[in-house]
Amino acid sequence: MICVIDTTLACLERYTVSSQQLAMLLEALIAIKVDYIELTPSIYRKLGTLNPKGKYILRLSMPGEALQFPEFSRFVCPARGMSVPNGVTTEVQVNDLREAYLLRSVRELPSVRITGLDDLLLHDWQEAFVDLRARMAGRVEFCPENQYFCATALAVEWVLGGGTDIVTSFGGLGHKAPLEEVLLALRLQAHHKPGNQFSCFPAMKALIEEITGQTFPHNKPVIGSNIFHVESGIHVDGILKRQQLYEPYFPELVGSERRFVLGKHSGLQSIRLKLQQNGLNPEAFQLAELLDAVRGQSIDQQGCVPDDLFLHLAQGYRKEEAI
């Protein structure tokens, strides 16, 4: 069974974050049915009361600290070369396959988290995954790091190759596999929780940006603000005929919406559609000439042509009989 462990809240420890912001993120993580939510002691104290609908893992510095938190049943702690209490997952940093020997000292433990392996896609990752699991006697959590922007692919391939437990964070905080990308990929590739909805992603994104002071790129997969903006004429035509040709999932699934925009790549179908959306009859306009004007305007201003400017341009290309 696939188990997604999310570390978003733990990754926020170094930021100034309010209890209310943490509580809102926690509620969202529960709503999208993350299996386990990882906390640090300071984030836990700031939250105060934990939502009973969630399941939690507490990150420790030393295994012995687990005794201070009897209300938790699962913990994770970096390998310290000492005995590990029940319920504590030992975390081992394996930067690349040459360091796989580091797992020898923990292979008999009931639960191990392997962190790192950023460049695994440069190797035979399927064989490597089989080898890593064969080395270990107990449960293995995989936490790929994202230095080469491959963490999502590695996390999903881990599951598709027979692994179960993967570690993520929303937006890829802390250089981990982005939660939202992993959930969508698992839904599409493994039919994981097909009834789950992700309409809270935009609100989560806004909260993370508010806390970290950093804005996610407009083209970021799943949560980028422009990823459902369609400009190319052939794409507009294709989506109008069959949406699945160009979009692997509906924008509404992730709380977004599709928007047709006009620019230098637009075609006649885009012009017709934009006129119709504004209550105008396309047959009343010189469409080819209007398209040239739109493309020229887009090139001049190096961006999309907003609707108000398009309507202003369109007035100059009305057919005489329509005036």
XYZ file of C-alpha atoms in Angstrom:
323
model
C 0.000 0.000 0.000
C 1.329 3.424 -0.958
C 2.173 5.659 2.012
C 2.898 9.369 1.462
C 4.721 11.058 4.349
C 4.651 14.826 4.052
C 7.259 17.048 5.730
C 5.889 20.477 4.757
C 5.266 21.618 8.343
C 8.638 20.347 9.549
C 10.332 22.230 6.682
C 8.784 25.496 7.900
C 10.643 25.434 11.194
C 13.255 27.970 10.064
C 10.598 30.498 9.017
C 8.475 32.838 11.086
C 5.128 31.096 10.961
C 2.025 31.611 13.087
C -0.034 28.925 14.794
C -2.967 29.874 12.587
C -0.954 29.421 9.384
C 0.277 26.037 10.588
C -3.250 24.971 11.517
C -4.539 25.956 8.063
C -1.806 23.982 6.325
C -2.407 21.024 8.610
C -6.106 21.049 7.769
C -5.279 21.145 4.044
C -2.844 18.228 4.324
C -5.527 16.200 6.055
C -8.086 17.212 3.417
C -5.905 15.882 0.586
C -5.448 12.659 2.576
C -1.715 12.660 3.186
C -0.999 9.438 5.065
C 1.432 10.850 7.643
C 2.348 14.430 8.549
C 5.838 15.020 9.897
C 6.398 17.620 12.630
C 9.299 18.883 14.655
C 8.968 19.418 18.424
C 8.881 23.210 17.996
C 6.224 23.061 15.256
C 4.235 20.631 17.413
C 4.347 23.005 20.370
C 3.322 25.932 18.185
C 0.357 23.962 16.860
C -0.711 23.090 20.386
C -3.549 20.717 19.628
C -3.269 18.274 16.753
C -6.228 17.565 14.518
C -7.327 14.012 15.482
C -8.100 13.246 11.837
C -4.399 13.247 10.983
C -1.607 10.743 11.614
C 1.711 12.155 12.720
C 5.457 11.498 12.807
C 7.747 13.532 15.046
C 11.284 14.372 13.868
C 13.864 14.014 16.615
C 17.532 14.916 17.000
C 18.288 11.911 19.217
C 16.354 8.608 19.422
C 16.062 8.871 23.205
C 13.911 11.989 22.910
C 11.012 9.750 21.912
C 10.355 9.085 25.600
C 9.425 12.774 26.027
C 6.518 12.455 23.585
C 4.415 9.451 24.610
C 1.460 10.848 22.637
C 3.313 9.986 19.396
C 3.751 6.446 18.118
C 6.065 7.140 15.185
C 9.304 9.119 15.021
C 12.166 9.727 12.599
C 15.731 10.456 13.643
C 19.114 10.650 11.860
C 21.289 7.566 12.361
C 23.246 7.979 15.598
C 24.985 4.613 15.823
C 23.162 3.528 18.939
C 20.162 1.416 19.893
C 16.881 2.583 18.384
C 13.653 2.549 20.451
C 10.488 1.049 19.018
C 8.651 3.369 16.650
C 11.744 5.316 15.576
C 12.668 5.324 11.881
C 16.387 5.751 11.307
C 17.295 8.255 8.603
C 20.411 7.647 6.512
C 21.819 10.145 4.016
C 22.981 8.349 0.854
C 24.229 10.978 -1.578
C 24.773 8.561 -4.484
C 24.951 4.831 -5.147
C 28.640 4.722 -4.172
C 27.523 5.431 -0.620
C 25.016 2.567 -0.473
C 27.469 0.792 1.829
C 26.275 3.188 4.569
C 23.130 1.070 4.796
C 25.058 -1.928 6.148
C 24.941 -0.599 9.697
C 21.155 -0.190 9.658
C 20.032 -3.082 7.465
C 18.547 -5.065 10.365
C 16.495 -2.184 11.752
C 12.707 -2.437 11.391
C 12.356 0.964 9.691
C 14.866 3.048 7.695
C 14.495 6.243 5.678
C 16.932 6.664 2.778
C 17.493 10.342 1.929
C 19.383 11.725 -1.067
C 20.174 9.848 -4.309
C 19.537 12.999 -6.332
C 21.200 11.692 -9.509
C 19.766 8.189 -9.513
C 18.027 8.728 -12.854
C 21.488 8.860 -14.441
C 21.860 5.168 -13.568
C 19.707 2.075 -13.922
C 17.298 3.250 -11.246
C 15.008 0.253 -11.509
C 17.855 -2.121 -10.729
C 19.086 0.234 -8.002
C 15.678 0.275 -6.306
C 15.543 -3.529 -6.273
C 19.054 -3.637 -4.818
C 18.290 -1.055 -2.129
C 15.182 -2.886 -0.954
C 17.038 -6.210 -0.970
C 19.693 -4.757 1.334
C 17.157 -3.922 4.033
C 15.311 -6.266 6.375
C 12.486 -3.913 7.407
C 10.336 -1.130 5.968
C 12.121 1.380 3.737
C 11.025 4.994 3.275
C 12.476 6.789 0.265
C 13.106 10.541 0.431
C 14.727 11.595 -2.863
C 16.322 15.030 -2.846
C 15.713 17.457 -5.683
C 19.071 18.964 -6.593
C 18.641 17.874 -10.229
C 14.862 18.378 -10.298
C 14.261 14.626 -10.556
C 12.779 13.990 -7.101
C 9.199 13.674 -8.341
C 10.192 11.134 -10.982
C 12.306 9.201 -8.475
C 9.533 9.100 -5.872
C 6.962 7.904 -8.398
C 9.332 5.341 -9.924
C 10.046 4.041 -6.420
C 6.343 3.301 -6.011
C 5.863 1.931 -9.528
C 8.838 -0.364 -8.929
C 7.348 -1.916 -5.820
C 8.294 0.540 -3.061
C 5.605 1.835 -0.744
C 6.740 4.696 1.497
C 7.795 8.042 0.007
C 8.583 11.401 1.611
C 7.499 14.745 0.124
C 6.917 18.419 0.904
C 4.527 20.911 -0.675
C 6.224 22.873 -3.434
C 9.428 20.911 -2.830
C 10.351 22.736 0.391
C 13.649 21.518 1.777
C 14.655 20.158 -1.668
C 12.258 17.229 -1.422
C 9.854 15.783 -3.975
C 6.942 18.237 -4.391
C 3.871 16.745 -2.736
C 1.421 18.087 -5.291
C 3.390 16.662 -8.237
C 3.763 13.261 -6.610
C 0.062 13.003 -5.756
C -1.000 13.906 -9.299
C 1.531 11.539 -10.858
C 0.443 8.683 -8.594
C -3.167 9.347 -9.413
C -2.459 9.186 -13.137
C 0.115 6.385 -13.127
C -1.023 4.175 -10.243
C -4.704 5.152 -9.880
C -3.872 6.150 -6.302
C -6.881 7.529 -4.363
C -8.892 8.345 -7.508
C -11.650 10.068 -5.574
C -9.297 12.529 -3.902
C -9.698 16.243 -4.704
C -6.962 18.890 -4.639
C -8.919 22.123 -4.832
C -7.031 23.476 -1.801
C -3.693 23.582 -3.654
C -3.967 27.309 -4.558
C -4.664 28.209 -0.919
C -1.728 26.069 0.242
C 0.508 27.692 -2.339
C -0.522 31.187 -1.177
C 0.160 30.258 2.452
C 3.603 28.865 1.682
C 4.475 31.976 -0.351
C 3.283 34.190 2.503
C 5.363 32.308 5.064
C 8.553 31.916 3.036
C 8.383 35.235 1.183
C 9.222 33.373 -2.022
C 6.966 33.106 -5.048
C 6.596 29.872 -6.975
C 7.345 30.150 -10.731
C 4.328 30.760 -12.980
C 5.125 27.594 -14.915
C 5.631 25.293 -11.920
C 3.883 21.949 -12.516
C 0.449 21.584 -10.894
C 0.489 24.886 -8.919
C 1.958 27.380 -11.434
C -0.449 30.239 -12.085
C -0.012 30.074 -15.883
C 0.034 26.353 -16.587
C -3.561 26.321 -17.786
C -3.192 29.452 -19.929
C -3.512 28.297 -23.533
C -2.170 30.512 -26.324
C -1.189 28.302 -29.252
C -3.862 28.098 -31.909
C -3.496 24.354 -32.441
C -3.800 23.733 -28.708
C -6.934 25.855 -28.443
C -8.457 23.980 -31.357
C -7.466 20.619 -29.855
C -8.793 21.396 -26.378
C -12.103 22.565 -27.777
C -12.408 19.263 -29.642
C -11.061 16.931 -26.930
C -9.558 18.274 -23.686
C -7.660 15.057 -22.895
C -5.460 15.607 -25.964
C -3.514 18.337 -24.187
C -4.297 18.128 -20.474
C -3.700 14.991 -18.372
C -6.296 16.179 -15.837
C -8.940 18.861 -15.571
C -7.758 22.204 -14.121
C -10.631 22.126 -11.617
C -9.071 19.064 -9.968
C -6.267 21.264 -8.602
C -8.422 24.327 -7.934
C -7.399 26.083 -11.135
C -9.159 27.079 -14.328
C -8.285 27.049 -17.979
C -7.880 30.395 -19.683
C -7.450 31.033 -23.383
C -5.049 33.924 -23.959
C -4.013 35.736 -27.114
C -0.410 36.122 -28.218
C 2.047 35.636 -31.053
C 1.253 31.902 -31.223
C -2.517 32.336 -31.460
C -4.547 31.189 -34.455
C -7.875 31.972 -36.043
C -9.694 29.610 -33.717
C -8.408 31.627 -30.753
C -9.650 34.864 -32.313
C -13.085 33.367 -32.972
C -13.292 32.010 -29.452
C -12.237 35.258 -27.802
C -14.810 37.229 -29.804
C -17.538 34.759 -28.834
C -16.517 34.916 -25.164
C -17.027 38.667 -25.345
C -20.479 38.362 -26.921
C -19.363 39.253 -30.459
C -20.102 37.476 -33.754
C -16.804 36.388 -35.375
C -18.390 36.614 -38.828
C -18.609 40.374 -38.406
C -14.801 40.762 -38.305
C -11.865 40.449 -40.696
C -10.364 37.565 -38.745
C -7.066 37.085 -40.618
C -6.207 40.780 -40.390
C -7.227 40.925 -36.743
C -5.028 37.885 -36.016
C -2.029 39.632 -37.627
C -2.684 42.689 -35.484
C -2.877 40.585 -32.313
C 0.365 38.775 -33.111
C 2.120 42.068 -33.865
C 0.876 43.607 -30.639
C 2.045 40.565 -28.675
C 5.527 40.758 -30.208
C 5.764 44.500 -29.523
C 4.855 44.157 -25.834
C 6.557 40.746 -25.410
C 3.561 39.130 -23.753
C -0.079 38.201 -24.045
C -2.656 40.682 -25.326
C -5.186 41.454 -22.570
C -8.892 41.273 -23.368
C -9.512 45.039 -23.195
C -6.722 45.722 -25.692
C -7.962 42.913 -27.945
C -11.458 44.406 -28.026
C -9.976 47.788 -28.869
C -7.994 46.233 -31.733
C -11.023 44.294 -32.939
C -13.024 47.459 -33.499
C -10.596 48.388 -36.282
C -11.277 45.149 -38.137
C -15.054 45.083 -38.294
C -16.417 44.337 -41.746
C -18.049 47.403 -43.282
C -21.413 45.706 -43.618
C -21.327 44.921 -39.898
C -20.715 48.542 -38.819
